[in-house]
Structure formats: C-alpha cells, structure tokens
Amino acid sequence: VDECINNPCHVNATCDNQPGTFGCNCNTGFSGNGRTICNDVVECNDPTTCDANARCDNTIGSHYCTCNFGYSGNGKSCQDIDECVDPSRCPANSTCSNSPGTFTCTCNIGFTPVSGRCDDINECSRDPCTEDGA
C-alpha cells in the first residue's frame, strides 16, 4: 500500500513511502515537520550565504547572490574588478588607481583636471618670473 497516494505531506514537502508507514520531508529551502509545516528558510539571515562583497536576495524556497558593483563572480565568490586594466578608463595624462570595488583617476604632475580631462598647466601664466627673467 502506498501511503503517499493521498498526499499526506505539506505542499512544500515530499512523501517517502515506507513499509506500513510514510515520512514527510520538507523540500530544500524549507524547514518544519514536513506534514503540516514547511516554512521558507531565509538563507540571507546567514552572513556566509553570499560573498561579503555581494547582495543576498531571498526567494521562496531559495535565494540568489549578486556581486556588488565593482566586483565580478557568481555571488558566492566575488573578486574585485581591476578597472585600471582598461587604459581608456582614465583620461590622457592621468594615473589610474584601483581600489576595492572602485578606482580613481588622478591627473599627473603638471596637469590639472578640467571637465573630465587633464589639461597641461601653463606655468608661465601665473607670472612666476621676475621682470629681469630670473
């Protein structure tokens, strides 16, 4: 006799037919007694579910992890993206510095930032020389 034929378990559980009896086990992502209770497990309550540099989103019976901006990976493991590998990230006459999750562009010595570019500083425009040229 198949005791599971009448679906005696919770909707989020599976029935295990055994000789003369049956067992109910909550599906993956749910917890409870299997017969009357199978509550969603909120995996995101565990800080180790996703990488420290990822966002955890709970779904019914599961969850998903998404790496934060500036990181790549599957969400369980996220690595910093080195934006400075792409030479076009920063304007000409600047230096790119990678840091966790982001990067900065700094104009080189002798250049100044102007509208997203690094323009040459005209040192003579500040009249650093005296009248006799010294």
Coordinates of N, CA and C in Angstrom, one line a residue:
V1 N 0.9 -1.2 0.0 CA 0.0 0.0 0.0 C 0.9 1.2 0.0
D2 N 0.6 2.2 -0.9 CA 1.3 3.4 -1.0 C 0.7 4.5 -0.1
E3 N 1.2 4.7 1.1 CA 0.6 5.7 2.0 C 0.8 7.2 1.5
C4 N 1.6 7.4 0.5 CA 1.8 8.7 -0.1 C 0.8 9.1 -1.1
I5 N -0.1 8.1 -1.5 CA -1.0 8.3 -2.6 C -2.0 9.5 -2.3
N6 N -2.3 9.7 -1.0 CA -3.3 10.7 -0.7 C -2.6 12.1 -0.3
N7 N -1.4 12.2 -0.7 CA -0.6 13.5 -0.4 C -0.7 13.9 1.1
P8 N -0.3 13.1 2.0 CA -0.4 13.5 3.4 C 0.6 14.5 3.9
C9 N 1.5 15.0 3.1 CA 2.5 15.9 3.5 C 2.2 17.3 3.0
H10 N 2.9 18.3 3.6 CA 2.8 19.7 3.3 C 3.1 19.9 1.8
V11 N 2.5 20.9 1.2 CA 2.7 21.2 -0.2 C 4.2 21.4 -0.6
N12 N 5.0 21.9 0.4 CA 6.4 22.1 0.1 C 7.3 21.0 0.7
A13 N 6.7 19.7 0.7 CA 7.4 18.6 1.2 C 7.3 17.4 0.3
T14 N 8.1 16.4 0.4 CA 8.0 15.2 -0.4 C 7.7 14.0 0.6
C15 N 6.9 13.1 0.1 CA 6.5 12.0 0.9 C 7.4 10.8 0.6
D16 N 7.8 10.1 1.6 CA 8.7 8.9 1.5 C 7.9 7.7 1.9
N17 N 7.4 6.9 1.0 CA 6.6 5.7 1.3 C 7.6 4.7 1.9
Q18 N 7.1 4.1 3.0 CA 7.9 3.1 3.7 C 6.9 1.9 4.0
P19 N 7.4 0.7 4.2 CA 6.5 -0.4 4.5 C 5.7 -0.1 5.8
G20 N 4.4 0.0 5.6 CA 3.5 0.2 6.7 C 3.4 1.7 7.2
T21 N 4.1 2.6 6.6 CA 4.1 4.0 7.1 C 4.7 4.9 6.0
F22 N 4.9 6.1 6.4 CA 5.5 7.1 5.4 C 6.2 8.2 6.2
G23 N 7.0 8.9 5.5 CA 7.7 10.1 6.1 C 7.5 11.3 5.2
C24 N 7.5 12.4 5.9 CA 7.4 13.7 5.1 C 8.6 14.5 5.4
N25 N 9.3 15.0 4.4 CA 10.5 15.8 4.5 C 10.3 17.1 3.7
C26 N 10.5 18.2 4.4 CA 10.4 19.5 3.7 C 11.4 19.6 2.6
N27 N 11.0 20.2 1.5 CA 11.9 20.4 0.3 C 13.1 21.3 0.7
T28 N 14.1 21.2 -0.1 CA 15.3 22.1 0.1 C 14.8 23.6 0.1
G29 N 15.3 24.3 1.1 CA 14.9 25.7 1.2 C 13.7 25.9 2.1
F30 N 13.2 24.8 2.7 CA 12.1 24.9 3.7 C 12.5 24.1 4.9
S31 N 11.9 24.5 6.0 CA 12.1 23.7 7.3 C 10.8 23.5 8.0
G32 N 10.7 22.4 8.7 CA 9.5 22.2 9.5 C 9.3 20.7 9.7
N33 N 8.1 20.2 10.1 CA 7.9 18.8 10.4 C 7.6 18.0 9.1
G34 N 7.3 18.7 8.0 CA 7.0 18.1 6.7 C 5.6 17.7 6.5
R35 N 4.8 17.5 7.6 CA 3.4 17.2 7.4 C 2.5 18.4 7.4
T36 N 2.7 19.3 8.4 CA 1.8 20.5 8.4 C 2.6 21.8 8.3
I37 N 3.9 21.7 8.5 CA 4.7 22.9 8.5 C 6.0 22.7 7.6
C38 N 6.1 23.6 6.6 CA 7.4 23.7 5.9 C 7.5 25.2 5.5
N39 N 8.2 25.9 6.4 CA 8.4 27.4 6.3 C 9.6 27.7 5.4
D40 N 9.5 28.7 4.7 CA 10.7 29.2 3.9 C 11.9 29.5 4.8
V41 N 13.0 29.0 4.4 CA 14.3 29.3 5.1 C 14.8 30.6 4.5
V42 N 15.1 31.6 5.4 CA 15.6 32.8 4.9 C 17.1 32.7 4.9
E43 N 17.7 32.2 3.8 CA 19.1 32.0 3.7 C 19.9 33.2 3.9
C44 N 19.3 34.4 3.6 CA 20.1 35.6 3.7 C 20.3 36.1 5.1
N45 N 19.7 35.4 6.1 CA 20.0 35.7 7.5 C 21.3 35.2 7.9
D46 N 21.9 34.3 7.2 CA 23.2 33.8 7.4 C 24.2 34.6 6.6
P47 N 25.1 35.4 7.3 CA 26.0 36.3 6.6 C 27.0 35.5 5.7
T48 N 27.2 34.2 5.8 CA 28.1 33.5 5.0 C 27.4 32.9 3.7
T49 N 26.1 33.1 3.5 CA 25.4 32.6 2.4 C 26.0 33.1 1.1
C50 N 26.3 34.4 1.1 CA 26.9 35.1 -0.1 C 28.3 35.7 0.3
D51 N 29.0 36.0 -0.7 CA 30.3 36.7 -0.5 C 30.1 38.0 0.2
A52 N 31.1 38.4 1.0 CA 31.0 39.7 1.7 C 30.8 40.9 0.8
N53 N 31.2 40.8 -0.5 CA 31.0 41.8 -1.5 C 29.9 41.5 -2.4
A54 N 28.8 40.9 -1.9 CA 27.6 40.6 -2.7 C 26.4 40.9 -1.9
R55 N 25.3 41.0 -2.7 CA 23.9 41.3 -2.1 C 23.2 39.9 -2.1
C56 N 22.5 39.6 -1.1 CA 21.7 38.4 -1.0 C 20.2 38.7 -1.1
D57 N 19.5 38.1 -2.0 CA 18.1 38.3 -2.2 C 17.4 36.9 -1.9
N58 N 16.5 36.9 -0.9 CA 15.8 35.7 -0.6 C 14.6 35.5 -1.6
T59 N 14.3 34.3 -2.0 CA 13.2 33.9 -2.8 C 12.5 32.8 -2.0
I60 N 11.3 32.5 -2.4 CA 10.6 31.4 -1.7 C 11.3 30.1 -2.1
G61 N 11.8 29.5 -1.0 CA 12.5 28.2 -1.2 C 13.9 28.3 -1.6
S62 N 14.4 29.5 -1.9 CA 15.8 29.6 -2.3 C 16.3 31.0 -2.1
H63 N 17.3 31.4 -2.8 CA 17.9 32.8 -2.7 C 18.9 32.9 -3.9
Y64 N 19.3 34.1 -4.1 CA 20.4 34.3 -5.1 C 21.3 35.5 -4.6
C65 N 22.6 35.3 -5.0 CA 23.6 36.3 -4.6 C 24.1 37.0 -5.8
T66 N 24.3 38.3 -5.7 CA 24.7 39.1 -6.8 C 25.9 40.0 -6.3
C67 N 27.0 39.9 -7.1 CA 28.2 40.6 -6.7 C 27.9 42.1 -6.8
N68 N 28.4 42.9 -5.8 CA 28.3 44.4 -5.8 C 28.9 45.0 -7.0
F69 N 28.6 46.2 -7.3 CA 29.2 47.0 -8.4 C 30.7 47.1 -8.1
G70 N 31.5 46.8 -9.1 CA 32.9 46.9 -9.0 C 33.5 45.5 -8.7
Y71 N 32.7 44.5 -8.6 CA 33.1 43.1 -8.3 C 32.5 42.2 -9.4
S72 N 33.2 41.1 -9.6 CA 32.6 40.1 -10.6 C 32.7 38.7 -9.9
G73 N 31.8 37.8 -10.4 CA 31.8 36.5 -9.9 C 30.3 35.9 -9.8
N74 N 30.2 34.8 -9.1 CA 28.8 34.2 -9.1 C 28.0 34.6 -7.9
G75 N 28.5 35.5 -7.1 CA 27.8 35.9 -5.9 C 28.2 35.2 -4.6
K76 N 28.6 33.9 -4.8 CA 29.1 33.1 -3.6 C 30.6 33.5 -3.5
S77 N 31.2 33.9 -4.6 CA 32.6 34.3 -4.6 C 32.7 35.5 -5.5
C78 N 33.2 36.6 -5.0 CA 33.3 37.9 -5.8 C 34.7 38.4 -5.7
Q79 N 35.2 38.8 -6.9 CA 36.6 39.3 -7.0 C 36.5 40.8 -7.4
D80 N 37.4 41.6 -6.9 CA 37.4 43.0 -7.3 C 37.8 43.1 -8.8
I81 N 37.1 43.9 -9.5 CA 37.4 44.2 -10.9 C 38.5 45.2 -11.0
D82 N 39.6 45.0 -11.6 CA 40.7 45.9 -11.8 C 40.3 46.8 -13.0
E83 N 39.6 47.9 -12.7 CA 39.2 48.8 -13.8 C 40.4 49.4 -14.5
C84 N 41.5 49.5 -13.9 CA 42.7 50.1 -14.5 C 43.4 49.3 -15.6
V85 N 42.9 48.0 -15.7 CA 43.4 47.2 -16.8 C 43.0 47.8 -18.2
D86 N 41.9 48.5 -18.2 CA 41.4 49.2 -19.4 C 42.0 50.6 -19.4
P87 N 42.9 50.8 -20.4 CA 43.6 52.1 -20.4 C 42.7 53.3 -20.8
S88 N 41.5 53.0 -21.3 CA 40.6 54.1 -21.6 C 39.7 54.6 -20.4
R89 N 39.9 53.9 -19.2 CA 39.1 54.3 -18.0 C 39.4 55.7 -17.6
C90 N 40.7 56.1 -17.7 CA 41.1 57.5 -17.3 C 41.5 58.3 -18.5
P91 N 41.4 59.6 -18.4 CA 41.9 60.5 -19.5 C 43.4 60.4 -19.7
A92 N 43.8 60.9 -20.8 CA 45.3 61.0 -21.1 C 45.9 61.9 -20.0
N93 N 47.2 61.7 -19.7 CA 47.9 62.4 -18.8 C 47.5 62.3 -17.3
S94 N 46.9 61.1 -17.0 CA 46.5 60.8 -15.7 C 46.9 59.4 -15.3
T95 N 46.8 59.1 -14.0 CA 47.2 57.8 -13.5 C 45.9 57.1 -12.8
C96 N 45.7 55.9 -13.2 CA 44.5 55.1 -12.6 C 45.0 54.4 -11.4
S97 N 44.2 54.4 -10.3 CA 44.5 53.7 -9.1 C 43.3 52.8 -8.8
N98 N 43.5 51.5 -8.8 CA 42.4 50.6 -8.4 C 42.3 50.5 -6.9
S99 N 41.1 50.4 -6.4 CA 40.9 50.1 -5.0 C 39.6 49.2 -4.9
P100 N 39.4 48.5 -3.8 CA 38.3 47.6 -3.7 C 36.9 48.1 -4.2
G101 N 36.4 47.6 -5.3 CA 35.1 48.0 -5.8 C 35.1 49.2 -6.6
T102 N 36.2 49.9 -6.8 CA 36.2 51.2 -7.5 C 37.6 51.5 -8.0
F103 N 37.7 52.7 -8.5 CA 39.0 53.2 -9.0 C 39.0 54.7 -9.0
T104 N 40.2 55.3 -9.0 CA 40.2 56.8 -9.2 C 41.2 57.2 -10.2
C105 N 41.0 58.3 -10.9 CA 41.9 58.8 -11.9 C 42.5 60.1 -11.3
T106 N 43.8 60.2 -11.3 CA 44.5 61.4 -10.8 C 45.3 62.0 -11.9
C107 N 45.2 63.3 -12.1 CA 46.0 64.0 -13.2 C 47.5 63.9 -12.7
N108 N 48.3 63.7 -13.7 CA 49.8 63.6 -13.5 C 50.3 65.0 -13.1
I109 N 51.5 65.1 -12.5 CA 52.1 66.4 -12.1 C 52.2 67.2 -13.4
G110 N 51.8 68.5 -13.3 CA 51.9 69.4 -14.4 C 50.6 69.4 -15.2
F111 N 49.6 68.7 -14.8 CA 48.3 68.7 -15.4 C 47.2 68.9 -14.4
T112 N 46.1 69.5 -14.8 CA 45.0 69.8 -13.9 C 43.7 69.3 -14.5
P113 N 42.8 68.8 -13.6 CA 41.5 68.3 -14.1 C 40.6 69.4 -14.6
V114 N 40.1 69.2 -15.8 CA 39.1 70.1 -16.4 C 38.1 69.3 -17.2
S115 N 36.9 69.3 -16.7 CA 35.7 68.7 -17.4 C 36.1 67.2 -17.8
G116 N 36.6 66.4 -16.9 CA 36.8 65.0 -17.2 C 38.1 64.7 -18.0
R117 N 38.9 65.7 -18.1 CA 40.2 65.5 -18.8 C 41.3 66.2 -18.0
C118 N 42.6 65.9 -18.4 CA 43.7 66.5 -17.7 C 44.4 67.4 -18.6
D119 N 44.3 68.7 -18.4 CA 44.9 69.7 -19.2 C 46.3 70.2 -18.7
D120 N 47.2 70.5 -19.6 CA 48.5 70.9 -19.2 C 48.4 72.2 -18.5
I121 N 49.1 72.4 -17.4 CA 49.1 73.6 -16.7 C 50.2 74.5 -17.4
N122 N 49.8 75.7 -17.7 CA 50.7 76.7 -18.3 C 51.3 77.4 -17.1
E123 N 52.5 76.9 -16.7 CA 53.1 77.5 -15.5 C 53.5 79.0 -15.7
C124 N 53.7 79.4 -16.9 CA 54.1 80.8 -17.2 C 52.9 81.8 -17.1
S125 N 51.7 81.2 -17.1 CA 50.5 82.1 -17.0 C 50.4 82.8 -15.6
R126 N 51.0 82.2 -14.6 CA 51.0 82.7 -13.3 C 52.1 83.7 -13.0
D127 N 52.9 84.0 -14.0 CA 54.0 85.0 -14.0 C 55.0 84.7 -12.9
P128 N 55.5 83.5 -12.9 CA 56.5 83.1 -11.9 C 57.8 83.8 -12.0
C129 N 58.1 84.4 -13.2 CA 59.4 85.0 -13.4 C 59.3 86.5 -13.0
T130 N 60.4 87.0 -12.6 CA 60.6 88.4 -12.3 C 60.7 89.2 -13.6
E131 N 60.8 90.5 -13.5 CA 60.9 91.3 -14.7 C 62.2 91.1 -15.5
D132 N 63.2 90.7 -14.7 CA 64.5 90.5 -15.4 C 64.7 89.1 -15.9
G133 N 63.6 88.3 -15.9 CA 63.6 86.9 -16.4 C 64.2 85.9 -15.5
A134 N 64.5 86.2 -14.3 CA 65.1 85.2 -13.4 C 64.0 84.6 -12.6

